[in-house]
XYZ file of C-alpha atoms in Angstrom:
59
model
C 31.211 -3.849 2.411
C 28.751 -4.223 -0.082
C 26.078 -3.356 1.727
C 27.975 0.071 3.412
C 28.358 1.119 -0.527
C 24.987 1.118 -0.554
C 24.034 2.056 2.043
C 25.605 5.541 1.646
C 25.045 5.777 -2.164
C 21.593 5.682 -0.666
C 22.412 8.177 1.453
C 24.184 10.605 -1.461
C 20.933 10.391 -3.462
C 18.278 10.778 -1.428
C 16.226 13.791 -0.536
C 15.847 14.321 3.009
C 12.819 16.030 3.291
C 10.769 15.435 0.281
C 9.257 19.030 0.699
C 12.269 20.537 0.072
C 12.852 19.289 -4.055
C 12.206 21.485 -5.960
C 9.292 21.188 -8.167
C 8.600 22.714 -11.886
C 6.283 22.635 -14.395
C 7.302 19.240 -15.930
C 8.619 20.936 -19.556
C 12.432 20.110 -21.166
C 14.076 22.837 -20.042
C 15.027 24.158 -23.223
C 19.006 25.875 -24.676
C 19.562 28.958 -22.508
C 20.562 31.149 -25.482
C 16.380 29.388 -27.379
C 15.077 31.282 -23.194
C 15.935 35.221 -23.744
C 13.439 37.530 -22.822
C 11.987 40.076 -25.826
C 13.704 42.701 -23.276
C 16.168 40.920 -23.552
C 16.623 40.112 -27.018
C 16.536 44.448 -28.127
C 19.043 44.889 -25.374
C 21.449 42.188 -26.989
C 20.239 43.935 -30.604
C 21.343 47.228 -29.401
C 24.452 46.757 -27.732
C 25.348 44.314 -31.827
C 24.531 47.319 -32.891
C 26.045 49.854 -31.197
C 29.111 47.407 -31.327
C 29.148 47.434 -35.100
C 28.299 51.520 -35.505
C 31.799 51.552 -33.390
C 33.644 49.393 -35.754
C 33.076 51.017 -38.961
C 33.214 54.550 -37.175
C 36.890 53.122 -36.382
C 37.936 52.150 -40.683
């Protein structure tokens, strides 16, 4: 019984083809909130300003 559990667990964890593994730089992945590109940050700032202007116009 333990042998079958261990076998199932190993088959579940192991990658069949090591070439299919995802390779990365080895650096820690930062919070997505801090990985925005400068263009995305500018667009968010523009949208925030437009939203605030629209809100101010309604008051």
